[in-house]
Coordinates of C-alpha atoms in Angstrom, one line a residue:
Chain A
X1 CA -10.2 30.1 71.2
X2 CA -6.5 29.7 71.5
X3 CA -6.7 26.1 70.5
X4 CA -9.1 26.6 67.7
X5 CA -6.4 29.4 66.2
X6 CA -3.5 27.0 66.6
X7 CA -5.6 25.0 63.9
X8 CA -5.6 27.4 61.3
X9 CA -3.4 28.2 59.0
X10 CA -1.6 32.3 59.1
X11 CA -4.0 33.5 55.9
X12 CA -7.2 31.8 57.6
X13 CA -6.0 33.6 61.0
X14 CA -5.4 37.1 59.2
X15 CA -8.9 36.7 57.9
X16 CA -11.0 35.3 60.9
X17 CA -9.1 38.5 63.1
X18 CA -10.7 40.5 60.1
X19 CA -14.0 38.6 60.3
X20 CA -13.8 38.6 64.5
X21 CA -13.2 42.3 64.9
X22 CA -12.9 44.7 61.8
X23 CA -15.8 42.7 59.9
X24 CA -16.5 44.0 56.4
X25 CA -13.6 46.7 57.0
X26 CA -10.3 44.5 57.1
X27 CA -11.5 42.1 55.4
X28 CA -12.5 44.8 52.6
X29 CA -9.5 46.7 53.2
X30 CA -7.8 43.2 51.7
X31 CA -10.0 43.5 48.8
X32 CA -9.6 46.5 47.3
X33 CA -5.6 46.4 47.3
X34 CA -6.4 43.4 44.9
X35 CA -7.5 39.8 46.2
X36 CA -8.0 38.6 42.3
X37 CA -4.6 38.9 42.2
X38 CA -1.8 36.1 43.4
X39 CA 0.4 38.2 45.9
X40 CA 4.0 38.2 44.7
X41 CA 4.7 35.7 48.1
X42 CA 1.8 33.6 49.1
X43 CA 1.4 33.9 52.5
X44 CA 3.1 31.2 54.7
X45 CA 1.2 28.7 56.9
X46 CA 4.1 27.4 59.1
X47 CA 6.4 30.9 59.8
X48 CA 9.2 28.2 61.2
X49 CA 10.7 29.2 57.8
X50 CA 10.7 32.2 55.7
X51 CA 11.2 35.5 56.9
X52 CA 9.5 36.5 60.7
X53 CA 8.5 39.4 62.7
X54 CA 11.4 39.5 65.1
X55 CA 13.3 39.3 61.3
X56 CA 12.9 43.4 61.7
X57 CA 12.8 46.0 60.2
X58 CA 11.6 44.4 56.9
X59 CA 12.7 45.8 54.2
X60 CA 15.4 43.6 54.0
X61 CA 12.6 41.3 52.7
X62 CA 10.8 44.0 50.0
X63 CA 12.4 42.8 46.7
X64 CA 14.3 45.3 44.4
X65 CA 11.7 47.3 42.6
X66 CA 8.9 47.3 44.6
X67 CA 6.0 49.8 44.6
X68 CA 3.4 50.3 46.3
X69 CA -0.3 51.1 44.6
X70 CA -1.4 54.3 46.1
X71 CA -5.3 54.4 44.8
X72 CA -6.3 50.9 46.4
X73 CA -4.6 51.5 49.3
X74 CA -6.6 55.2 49.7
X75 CA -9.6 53.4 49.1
X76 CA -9.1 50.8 51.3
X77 CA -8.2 53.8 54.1
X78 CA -10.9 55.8 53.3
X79 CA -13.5 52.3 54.0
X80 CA -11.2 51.1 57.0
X81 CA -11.8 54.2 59.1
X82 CA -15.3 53.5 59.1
X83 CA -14.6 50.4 61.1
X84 CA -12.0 51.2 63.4
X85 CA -10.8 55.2 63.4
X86 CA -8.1 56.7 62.1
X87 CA -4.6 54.9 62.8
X88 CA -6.6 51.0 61.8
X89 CA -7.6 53.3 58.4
X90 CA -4.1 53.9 57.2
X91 CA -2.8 51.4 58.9
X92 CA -4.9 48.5 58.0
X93 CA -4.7 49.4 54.3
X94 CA -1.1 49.7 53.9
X95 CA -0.5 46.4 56.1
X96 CA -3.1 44.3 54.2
X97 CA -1.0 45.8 51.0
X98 CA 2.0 45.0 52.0
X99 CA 0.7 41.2 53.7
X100 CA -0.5 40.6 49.8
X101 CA 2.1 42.0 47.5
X102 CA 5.1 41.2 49.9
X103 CA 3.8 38.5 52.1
X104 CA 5.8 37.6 55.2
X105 CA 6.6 39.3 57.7
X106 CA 3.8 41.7 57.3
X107 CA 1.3 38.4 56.9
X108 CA 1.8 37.4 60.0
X109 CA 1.0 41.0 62.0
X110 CA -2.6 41.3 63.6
X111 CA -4.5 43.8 61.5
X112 CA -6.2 45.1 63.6
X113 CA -3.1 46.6 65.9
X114 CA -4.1 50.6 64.9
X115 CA -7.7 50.3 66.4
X116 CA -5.6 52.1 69.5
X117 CA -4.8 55.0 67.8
X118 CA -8.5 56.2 66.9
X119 CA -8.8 60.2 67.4
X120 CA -5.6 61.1 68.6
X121 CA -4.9 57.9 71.0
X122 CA -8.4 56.9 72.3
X123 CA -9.8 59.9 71.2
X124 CA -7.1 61.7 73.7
X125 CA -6.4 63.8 70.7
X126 CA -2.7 63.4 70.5
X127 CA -1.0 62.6 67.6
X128 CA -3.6 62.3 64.8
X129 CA -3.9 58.2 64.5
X130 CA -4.0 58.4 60.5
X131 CA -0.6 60.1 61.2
X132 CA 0.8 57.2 64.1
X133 CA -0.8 54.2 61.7
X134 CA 1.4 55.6 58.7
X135 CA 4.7 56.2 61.3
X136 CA 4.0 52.2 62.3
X137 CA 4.2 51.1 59.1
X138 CA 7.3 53.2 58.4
X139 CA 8.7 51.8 61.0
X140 CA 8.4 48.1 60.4
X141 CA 10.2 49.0 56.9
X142 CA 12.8 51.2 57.1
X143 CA 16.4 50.1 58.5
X144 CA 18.1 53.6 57.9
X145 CA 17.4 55.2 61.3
X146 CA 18.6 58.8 59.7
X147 CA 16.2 58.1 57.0
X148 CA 13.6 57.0 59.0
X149 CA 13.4 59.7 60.9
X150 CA 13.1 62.5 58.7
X151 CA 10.3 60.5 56.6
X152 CA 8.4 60.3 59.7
X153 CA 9.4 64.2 60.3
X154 CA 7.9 65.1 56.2
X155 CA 4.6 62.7 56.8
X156 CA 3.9 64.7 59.9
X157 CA 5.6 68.6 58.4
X158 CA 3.5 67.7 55.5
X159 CA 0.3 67.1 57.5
X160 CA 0.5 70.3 59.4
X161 CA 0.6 72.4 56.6
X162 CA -1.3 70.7 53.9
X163 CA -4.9 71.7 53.4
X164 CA -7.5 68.5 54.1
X165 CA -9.6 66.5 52.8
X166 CA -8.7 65.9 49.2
X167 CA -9.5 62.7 48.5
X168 CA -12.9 61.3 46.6
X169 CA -13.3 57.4 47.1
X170 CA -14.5 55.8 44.1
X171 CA -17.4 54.5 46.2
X172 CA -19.2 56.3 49.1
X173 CA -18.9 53.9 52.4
X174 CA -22.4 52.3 53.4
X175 CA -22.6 53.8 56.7
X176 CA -21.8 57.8 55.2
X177 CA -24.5 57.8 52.8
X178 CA -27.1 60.1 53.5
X179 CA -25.7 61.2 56.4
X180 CA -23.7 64.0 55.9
X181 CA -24.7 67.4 55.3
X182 CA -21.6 69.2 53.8
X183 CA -21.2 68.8 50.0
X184 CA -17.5 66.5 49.4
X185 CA -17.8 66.0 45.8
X186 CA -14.7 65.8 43.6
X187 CA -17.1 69.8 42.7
X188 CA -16.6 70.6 46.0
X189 CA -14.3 69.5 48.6
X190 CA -11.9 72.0 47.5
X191 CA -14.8 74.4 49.4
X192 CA -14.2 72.3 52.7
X193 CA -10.5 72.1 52.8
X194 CA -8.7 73.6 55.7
X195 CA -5.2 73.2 56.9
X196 CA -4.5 71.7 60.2
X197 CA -1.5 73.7 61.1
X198 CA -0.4 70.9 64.1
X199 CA -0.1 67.2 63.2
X200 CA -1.9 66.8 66.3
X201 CA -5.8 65.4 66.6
X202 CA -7.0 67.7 68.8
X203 CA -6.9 70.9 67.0
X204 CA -7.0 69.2 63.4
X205 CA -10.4 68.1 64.1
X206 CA -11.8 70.9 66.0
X207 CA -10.1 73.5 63.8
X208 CA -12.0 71.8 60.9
X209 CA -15.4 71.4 62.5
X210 CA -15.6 74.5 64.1
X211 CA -14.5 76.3 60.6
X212 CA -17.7 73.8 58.3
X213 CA -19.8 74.7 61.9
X214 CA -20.4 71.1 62.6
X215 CA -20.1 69.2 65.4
X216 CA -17.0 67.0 66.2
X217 CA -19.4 64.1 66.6
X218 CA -21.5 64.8 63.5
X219 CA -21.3 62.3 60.2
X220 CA -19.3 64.9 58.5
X221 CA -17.1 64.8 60.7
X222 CA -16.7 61.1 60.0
X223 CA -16.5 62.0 56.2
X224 CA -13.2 64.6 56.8
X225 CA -11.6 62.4 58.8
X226 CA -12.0 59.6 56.7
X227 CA -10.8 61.3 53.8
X228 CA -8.1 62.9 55.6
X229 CA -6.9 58.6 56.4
X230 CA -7.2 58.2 52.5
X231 CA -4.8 61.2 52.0
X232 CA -2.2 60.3 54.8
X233 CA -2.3 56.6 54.0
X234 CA -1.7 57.3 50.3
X235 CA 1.7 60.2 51.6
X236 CA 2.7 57.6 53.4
X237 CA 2.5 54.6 50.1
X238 CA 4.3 57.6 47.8
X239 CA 6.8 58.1 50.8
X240 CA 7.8 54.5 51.2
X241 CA 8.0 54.1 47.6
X242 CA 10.6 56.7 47.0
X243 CA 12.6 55.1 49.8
X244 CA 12.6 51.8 48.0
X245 CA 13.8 53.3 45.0
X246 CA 16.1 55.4 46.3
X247 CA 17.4 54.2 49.2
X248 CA 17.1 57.6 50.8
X249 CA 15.3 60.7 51.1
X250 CA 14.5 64.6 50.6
X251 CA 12.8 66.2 53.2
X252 CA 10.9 69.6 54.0
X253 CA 13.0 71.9 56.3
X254 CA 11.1 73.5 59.2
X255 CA 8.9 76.9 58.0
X256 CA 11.1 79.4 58.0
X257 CA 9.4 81.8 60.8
X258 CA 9.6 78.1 63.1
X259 CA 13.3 78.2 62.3
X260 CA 13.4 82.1 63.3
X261 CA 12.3 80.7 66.9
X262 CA 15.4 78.3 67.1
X263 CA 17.8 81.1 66.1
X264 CA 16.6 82.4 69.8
X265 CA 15.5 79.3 71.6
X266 CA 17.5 76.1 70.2
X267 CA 17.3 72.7 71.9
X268 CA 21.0 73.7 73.2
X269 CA 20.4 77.2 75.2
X270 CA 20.2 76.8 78.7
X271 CA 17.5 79.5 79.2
X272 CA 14.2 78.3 77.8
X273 CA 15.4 75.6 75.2
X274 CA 12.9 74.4 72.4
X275 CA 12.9 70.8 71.7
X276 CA 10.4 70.2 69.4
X277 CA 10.5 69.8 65.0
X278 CA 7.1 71.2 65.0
X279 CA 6.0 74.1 63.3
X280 CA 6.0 77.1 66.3
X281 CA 3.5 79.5 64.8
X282 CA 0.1 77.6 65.3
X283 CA 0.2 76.9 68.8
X284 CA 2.3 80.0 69.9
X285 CA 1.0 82.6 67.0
X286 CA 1.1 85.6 69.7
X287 CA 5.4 84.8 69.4
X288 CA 6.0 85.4 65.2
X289 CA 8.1 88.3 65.7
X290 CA 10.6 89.4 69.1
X291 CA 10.0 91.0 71.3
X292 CA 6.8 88.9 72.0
X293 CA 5.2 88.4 75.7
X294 CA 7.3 85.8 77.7
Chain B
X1 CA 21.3 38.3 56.7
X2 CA 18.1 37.2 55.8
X3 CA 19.6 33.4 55.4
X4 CA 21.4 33.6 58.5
X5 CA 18.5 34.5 60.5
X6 CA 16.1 31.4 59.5
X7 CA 18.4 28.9 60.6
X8 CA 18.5 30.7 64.2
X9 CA 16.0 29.6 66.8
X10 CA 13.5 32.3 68.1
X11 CA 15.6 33.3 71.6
X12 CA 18.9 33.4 69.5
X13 CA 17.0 35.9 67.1
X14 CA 15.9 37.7 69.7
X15 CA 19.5 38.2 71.4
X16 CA 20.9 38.5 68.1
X17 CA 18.4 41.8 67.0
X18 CA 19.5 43.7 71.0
X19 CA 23.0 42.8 70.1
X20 CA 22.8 43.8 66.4
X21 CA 20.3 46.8 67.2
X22 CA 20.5 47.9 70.8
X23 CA 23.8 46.0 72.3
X24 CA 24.0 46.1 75.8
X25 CA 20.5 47.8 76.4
X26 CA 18.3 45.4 75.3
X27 CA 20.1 42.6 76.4
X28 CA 20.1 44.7 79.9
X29 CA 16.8 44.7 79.2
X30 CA 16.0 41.2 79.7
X31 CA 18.6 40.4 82.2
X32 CA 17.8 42.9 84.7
X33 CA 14.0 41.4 84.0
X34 CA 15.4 38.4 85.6
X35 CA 17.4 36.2 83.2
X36 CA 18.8 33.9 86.4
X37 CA 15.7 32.7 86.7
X38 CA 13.5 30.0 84.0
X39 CA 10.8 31.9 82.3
X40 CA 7.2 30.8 82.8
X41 CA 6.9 29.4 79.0
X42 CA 10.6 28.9 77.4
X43 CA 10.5 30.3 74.2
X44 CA 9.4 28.4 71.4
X45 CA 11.6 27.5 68.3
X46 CA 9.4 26.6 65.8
X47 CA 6.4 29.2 66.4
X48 CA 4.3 26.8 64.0
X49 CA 2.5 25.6 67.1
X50 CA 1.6 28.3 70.4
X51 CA 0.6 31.5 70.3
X52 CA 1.7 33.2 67.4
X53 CA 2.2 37.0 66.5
X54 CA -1.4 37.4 64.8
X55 CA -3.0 36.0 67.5
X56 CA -3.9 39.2 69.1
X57 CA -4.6 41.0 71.9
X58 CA -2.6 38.9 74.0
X59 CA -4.2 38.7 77.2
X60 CA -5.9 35.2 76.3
X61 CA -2.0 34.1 76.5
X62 CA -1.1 35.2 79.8
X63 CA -2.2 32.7 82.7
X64 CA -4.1 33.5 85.5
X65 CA -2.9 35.6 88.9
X66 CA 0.3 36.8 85.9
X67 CA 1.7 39.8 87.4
X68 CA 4.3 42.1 86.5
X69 CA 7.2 42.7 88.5
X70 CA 7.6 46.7 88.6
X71 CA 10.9 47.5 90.0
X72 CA 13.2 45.2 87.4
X73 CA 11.3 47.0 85.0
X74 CA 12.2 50.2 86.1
X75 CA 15.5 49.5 86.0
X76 CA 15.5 47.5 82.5
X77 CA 13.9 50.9 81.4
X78 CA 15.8 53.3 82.8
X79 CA 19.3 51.6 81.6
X80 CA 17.4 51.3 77.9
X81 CA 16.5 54.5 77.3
X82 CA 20.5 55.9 76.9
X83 CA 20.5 53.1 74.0
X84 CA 17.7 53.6 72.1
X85 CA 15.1 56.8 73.8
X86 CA 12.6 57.2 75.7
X87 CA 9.8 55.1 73.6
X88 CA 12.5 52.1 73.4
X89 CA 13.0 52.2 77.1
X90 CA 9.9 52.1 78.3
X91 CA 9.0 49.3 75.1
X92 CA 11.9 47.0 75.4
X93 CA 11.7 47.0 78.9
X94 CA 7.9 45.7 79.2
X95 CA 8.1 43.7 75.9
X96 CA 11.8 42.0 77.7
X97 CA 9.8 41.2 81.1
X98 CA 6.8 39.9 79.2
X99 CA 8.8 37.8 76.9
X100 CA 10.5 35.9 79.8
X101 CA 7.9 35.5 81.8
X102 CA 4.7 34.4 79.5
X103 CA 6.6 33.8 76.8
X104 CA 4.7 33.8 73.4
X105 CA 4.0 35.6 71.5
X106 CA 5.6 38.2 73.3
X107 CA 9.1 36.7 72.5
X108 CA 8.1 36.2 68.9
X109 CA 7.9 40.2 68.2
X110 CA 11.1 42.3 67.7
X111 CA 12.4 44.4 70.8
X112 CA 13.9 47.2 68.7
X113 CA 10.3 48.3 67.4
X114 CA 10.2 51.4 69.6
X115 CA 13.3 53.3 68.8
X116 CA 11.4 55.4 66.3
X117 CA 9.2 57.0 69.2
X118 CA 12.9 59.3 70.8
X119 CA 11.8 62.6 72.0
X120 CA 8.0 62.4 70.7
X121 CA 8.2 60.5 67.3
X122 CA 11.7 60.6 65.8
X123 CA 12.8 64.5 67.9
X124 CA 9.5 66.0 66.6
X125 CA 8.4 66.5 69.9
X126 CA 4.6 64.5 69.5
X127 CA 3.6 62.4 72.2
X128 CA 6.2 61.5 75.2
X129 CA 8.1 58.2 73.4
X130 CA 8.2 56.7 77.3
X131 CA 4.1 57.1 76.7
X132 CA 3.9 55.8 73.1
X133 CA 5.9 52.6 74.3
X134 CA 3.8 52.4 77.1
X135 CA 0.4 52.7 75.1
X136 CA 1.7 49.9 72.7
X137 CA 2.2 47.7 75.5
X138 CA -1.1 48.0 76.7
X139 CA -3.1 48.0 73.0
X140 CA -0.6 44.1 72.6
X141 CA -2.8 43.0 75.9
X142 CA -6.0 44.3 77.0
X143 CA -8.6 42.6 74.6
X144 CA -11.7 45.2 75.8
X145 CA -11.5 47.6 73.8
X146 CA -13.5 50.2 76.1
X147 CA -10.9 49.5 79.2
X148 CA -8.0 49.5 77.1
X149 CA -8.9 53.2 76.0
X150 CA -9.4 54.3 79.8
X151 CA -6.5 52.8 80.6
X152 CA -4.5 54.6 77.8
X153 CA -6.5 57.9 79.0
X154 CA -5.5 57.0 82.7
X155 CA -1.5 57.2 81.5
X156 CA -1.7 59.8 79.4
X157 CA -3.7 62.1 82.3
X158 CA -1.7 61.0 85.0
X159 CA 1.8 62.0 82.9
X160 CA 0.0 65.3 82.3
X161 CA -0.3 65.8 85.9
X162 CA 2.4 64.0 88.0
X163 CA 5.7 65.7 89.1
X164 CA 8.7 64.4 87.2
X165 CA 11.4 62.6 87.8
X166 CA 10.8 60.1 90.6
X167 CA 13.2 57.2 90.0
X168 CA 16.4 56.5 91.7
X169 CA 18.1 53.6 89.8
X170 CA 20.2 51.0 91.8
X171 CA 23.2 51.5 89.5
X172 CA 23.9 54.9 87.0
X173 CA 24.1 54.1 83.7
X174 CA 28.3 53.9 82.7
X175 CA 26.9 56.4 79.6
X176 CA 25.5 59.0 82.4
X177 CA 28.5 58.8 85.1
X178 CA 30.1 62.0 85.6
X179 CA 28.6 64.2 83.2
X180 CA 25.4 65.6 85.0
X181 CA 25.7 68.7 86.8
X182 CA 22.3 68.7 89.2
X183 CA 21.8 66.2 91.9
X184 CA 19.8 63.4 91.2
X185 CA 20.5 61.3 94.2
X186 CA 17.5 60.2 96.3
X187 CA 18.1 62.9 98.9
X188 CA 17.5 65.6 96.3
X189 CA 15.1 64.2 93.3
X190 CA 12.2 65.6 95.3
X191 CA 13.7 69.5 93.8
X192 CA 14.2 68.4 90.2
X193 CA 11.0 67.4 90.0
X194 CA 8.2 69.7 87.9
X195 CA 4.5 69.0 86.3
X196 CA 4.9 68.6 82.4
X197 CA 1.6 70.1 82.1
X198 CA 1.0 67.4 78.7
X199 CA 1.5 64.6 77.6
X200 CA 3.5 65.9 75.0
X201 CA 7.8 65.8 74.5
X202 CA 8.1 69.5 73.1
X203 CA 6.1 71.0 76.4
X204 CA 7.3 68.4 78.9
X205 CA 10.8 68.6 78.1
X206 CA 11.8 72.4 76.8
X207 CA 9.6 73.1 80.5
X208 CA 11.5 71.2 82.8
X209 CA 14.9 72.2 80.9
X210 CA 13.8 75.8 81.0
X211 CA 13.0 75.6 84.7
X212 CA 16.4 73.7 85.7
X213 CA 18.3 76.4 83.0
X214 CA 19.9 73.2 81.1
X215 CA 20.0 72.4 78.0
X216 CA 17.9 70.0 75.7
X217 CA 20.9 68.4 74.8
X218 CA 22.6 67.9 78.0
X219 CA 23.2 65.3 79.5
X220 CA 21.3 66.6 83.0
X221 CA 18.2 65.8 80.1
X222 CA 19.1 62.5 79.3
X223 CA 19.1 61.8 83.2
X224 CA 15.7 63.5 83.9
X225 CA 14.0 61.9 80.9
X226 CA 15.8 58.5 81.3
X227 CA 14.1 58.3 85.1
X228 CA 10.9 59.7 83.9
X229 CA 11.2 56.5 81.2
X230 CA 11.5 54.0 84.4
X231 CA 8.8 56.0 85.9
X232 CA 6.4 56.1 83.2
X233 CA 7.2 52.2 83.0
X234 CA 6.8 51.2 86.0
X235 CA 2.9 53.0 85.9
X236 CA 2.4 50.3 82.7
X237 CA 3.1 47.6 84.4
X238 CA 1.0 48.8 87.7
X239 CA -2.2 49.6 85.3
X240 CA -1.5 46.2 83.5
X241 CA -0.9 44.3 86.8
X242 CA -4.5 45.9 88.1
X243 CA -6.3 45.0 84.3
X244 CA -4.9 41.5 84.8
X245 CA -6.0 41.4 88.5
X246 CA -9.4 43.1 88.3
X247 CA -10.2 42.2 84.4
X248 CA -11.7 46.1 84.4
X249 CA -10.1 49.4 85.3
X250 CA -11.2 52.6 87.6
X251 CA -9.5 56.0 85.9
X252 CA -9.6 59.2 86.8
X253 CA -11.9 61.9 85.0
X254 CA -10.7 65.1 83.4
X255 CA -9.7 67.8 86.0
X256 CA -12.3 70.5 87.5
X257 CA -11.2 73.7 84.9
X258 CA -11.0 71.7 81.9
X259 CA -14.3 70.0 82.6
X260 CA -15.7 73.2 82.9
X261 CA -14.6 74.1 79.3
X262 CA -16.4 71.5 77.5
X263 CA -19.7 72.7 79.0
X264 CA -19.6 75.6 76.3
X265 CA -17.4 73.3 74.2
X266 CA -18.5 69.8 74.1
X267 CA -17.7 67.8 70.9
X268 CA -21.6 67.8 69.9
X269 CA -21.7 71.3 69.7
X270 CA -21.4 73.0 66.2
X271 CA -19.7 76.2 67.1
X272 CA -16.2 75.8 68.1
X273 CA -16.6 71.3 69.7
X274 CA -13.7 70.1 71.0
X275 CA -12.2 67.0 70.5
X276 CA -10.2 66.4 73.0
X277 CA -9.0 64.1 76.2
X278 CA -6.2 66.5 77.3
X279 CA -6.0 69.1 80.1
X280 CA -7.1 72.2 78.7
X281 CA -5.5 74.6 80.5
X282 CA -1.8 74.0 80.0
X283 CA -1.7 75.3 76.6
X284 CA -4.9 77.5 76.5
X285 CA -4.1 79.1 79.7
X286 CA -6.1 82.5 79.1
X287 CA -9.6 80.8 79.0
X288 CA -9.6 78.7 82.2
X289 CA -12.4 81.9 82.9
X290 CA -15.8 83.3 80.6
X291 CA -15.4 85.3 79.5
X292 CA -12.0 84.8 77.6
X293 CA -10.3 85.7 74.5
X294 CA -11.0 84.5 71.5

């Protein structure tokens, strides 16, 4: 196989890793950011010129007055997680954006690198992978550490609070349809939306399920979560975009009963020091107020 | 920049982004993963031809009986983590070793990328960054998608439950020299050491600060989570070393009390599933018992 890939050319590699392991999905994911469109730098086939992936991060190679298109890329999301979780929804989507409109580097990265991340880190229930595939792709972008840093801190502040799903693809995937039995019409998902209060898997997804009183394995489930990648992915496009318009960033400060905490316990006090830029409240909610049990 | 960098051959670019990025550390990196010696593959300089950085996983790149040394990489780890955090130590570290010594495409990828995983995703306190480096070592490699989630599991599980720190470096980093106040000599590592309980930054490190009465900040946390990055490395590389060995992976299965928990709350059930790999007990420790609060 290794010779056989040496053979190809970088945009028939992208494709055949689409073809080999995300099928329909990657390859999909491609379409619907716009394949009858020329991207604005055709992919390379010999990366011994032109910008490269050690060439990092890239947004030395974005030019001035990019944007990003939010609705294909929540579309795209909203398909991907159907064929590889979570983290390859978001991430996928916003790669195979940015590997058309851009080109290289982000033609030359595998991608299907966020299959990893699929219910909070092979289903450990960590970090919610729709969450980690958005934090990768800032990453590779942004060159302002400072800045980075606090637009990974509002993408995951922003998930914690914010109520989920919202999205409505334009086109129900092939394997949801007829499987659900919750109601997520543009009519209705209002009626299933629930905020997550922890940017983490675990109780995002059981919080959710066990509030609709379905079953963490059930197909609506599946359609939640796959929503939920639409609306990160597309944060995470709106996010970028005022970074590469600004230069810089606004962000959300902590909740102010979570900054109450640090008035008491900040990452600096030798007796019981909180390092953490998580909201408090929803994994410690019996310690709002002082005095509170130890 | 951009200019610059295309008339520089891969291993230039790749000295040039530690130097540029991570000075000393990365570059630390990589010699203390043996730079005396030739690596296995030189790396290429015009990655036209070989493995490139879309071929992926890369485990059809590395030759057979490839193993890992685990000690240099402790060290490369350990020394990295005070210029860049835990996720870059524990990243650049592997990546380093596995550039020199199968080459590419692991010296075609940028040694910076894990910087943005500090003290659980940019000092949010998500996932241990030592972990997250760890993880996207592994996900580069193992090709079975099954295995490599068991062997992600297997990390997470055994951070969750193993007593940190372990590592005694050969040399103390010049940025750490003088400033600690506990002991962390080899005669007296075995008392600083305590179970984080999670996988997670906020719990592992506010809980082992709280229990040695230091501060987040201090430097007495830099040295416990800078040896807990050497250890957590060096566990990669043994889990990798076995993957490459065995081509499959044994792991261990969720502990007694929070097995017990998914019998009333298993993911298929509609009231209350949960989705989760994690210990239970650690944050939910009132209902290690039925009946429990609510």
């Amino acid at each position: 196989m290794k010779k056989e890939l040496e053979q190809v050319g970088r945009r028939q590699l992208i494709a055949k890793a689409g073809l080999a392991l995300g099928g329909v999905v990657t390859l999909g994911a491609l379409q619907a950011c716009g394949s009858d469109e020329s991207p604005a730098t055709p992919p390379v086939d010999t990366p011994a010129t032109g910008p490269q992936v050690a060439d990092f991060p890239y947004d030395q190679h974005i030019a001035a007055g990019f944007q990003m298109d939010t609705a294909p890329i929540q579309e795209a999301a909203y398909h991907a997680y159907y064929n590889g979780g979570c983290c390859h929804g978001s991430y996928s989507a916003l790669l195979g954006h940015l590997a058309q409109k851009v080109g290289a580097p982000f033609n030359l990265l595998p991608l299907d690198l966020g299959k990893f991340g699929a219910g909070g880190i092979a289903g450990y229930g960590s970090i919610c992978g729709s969450l980690l595939g958005g934090v990768m792709i800032i990453n590779q972008i942004v060159s302002n550490a400072d800045v980075r840093g606090k637009m990974m801190t509002e993408l995951m502040r922003w998930y914690e609070g914010n109520a989920f799903p919202h999205f409505v693809p334009d086109a129900v995937d092939v394997k949801e349809i007829g499987k659900t039995t919750l109601d997520f019409s543009a009519a209705n998902i209002g009626n299933l939306q629930v905020v997550p209060g922890s940017h983490l898997c675990h109780p995002s997804v059981s919080g959710w399920c066990a509030a609709q009183k379905v079953a963490a394995t059930s197909p609506d489930k599946l359609a939640r979560c796959s929503r939920l990648t639409a609306d990160v992915a597309g944060k995470v496009a709106e996010l970028i975009n005022t970074y590469l318009a600004n230069g810089s960033f606004t962000w959300t400060a902590l909740d102010a009963t979570s900054a109450t905490c640090t008035t008491c316990h900040p990452a600096s006090a030798p007796a019981k020091p909180v390092a953490s830029g998580m909201a408090c409240t929803s994994c410690h909610p019996t310690k709002t107020t002082y005095p509170h049990p130890l």
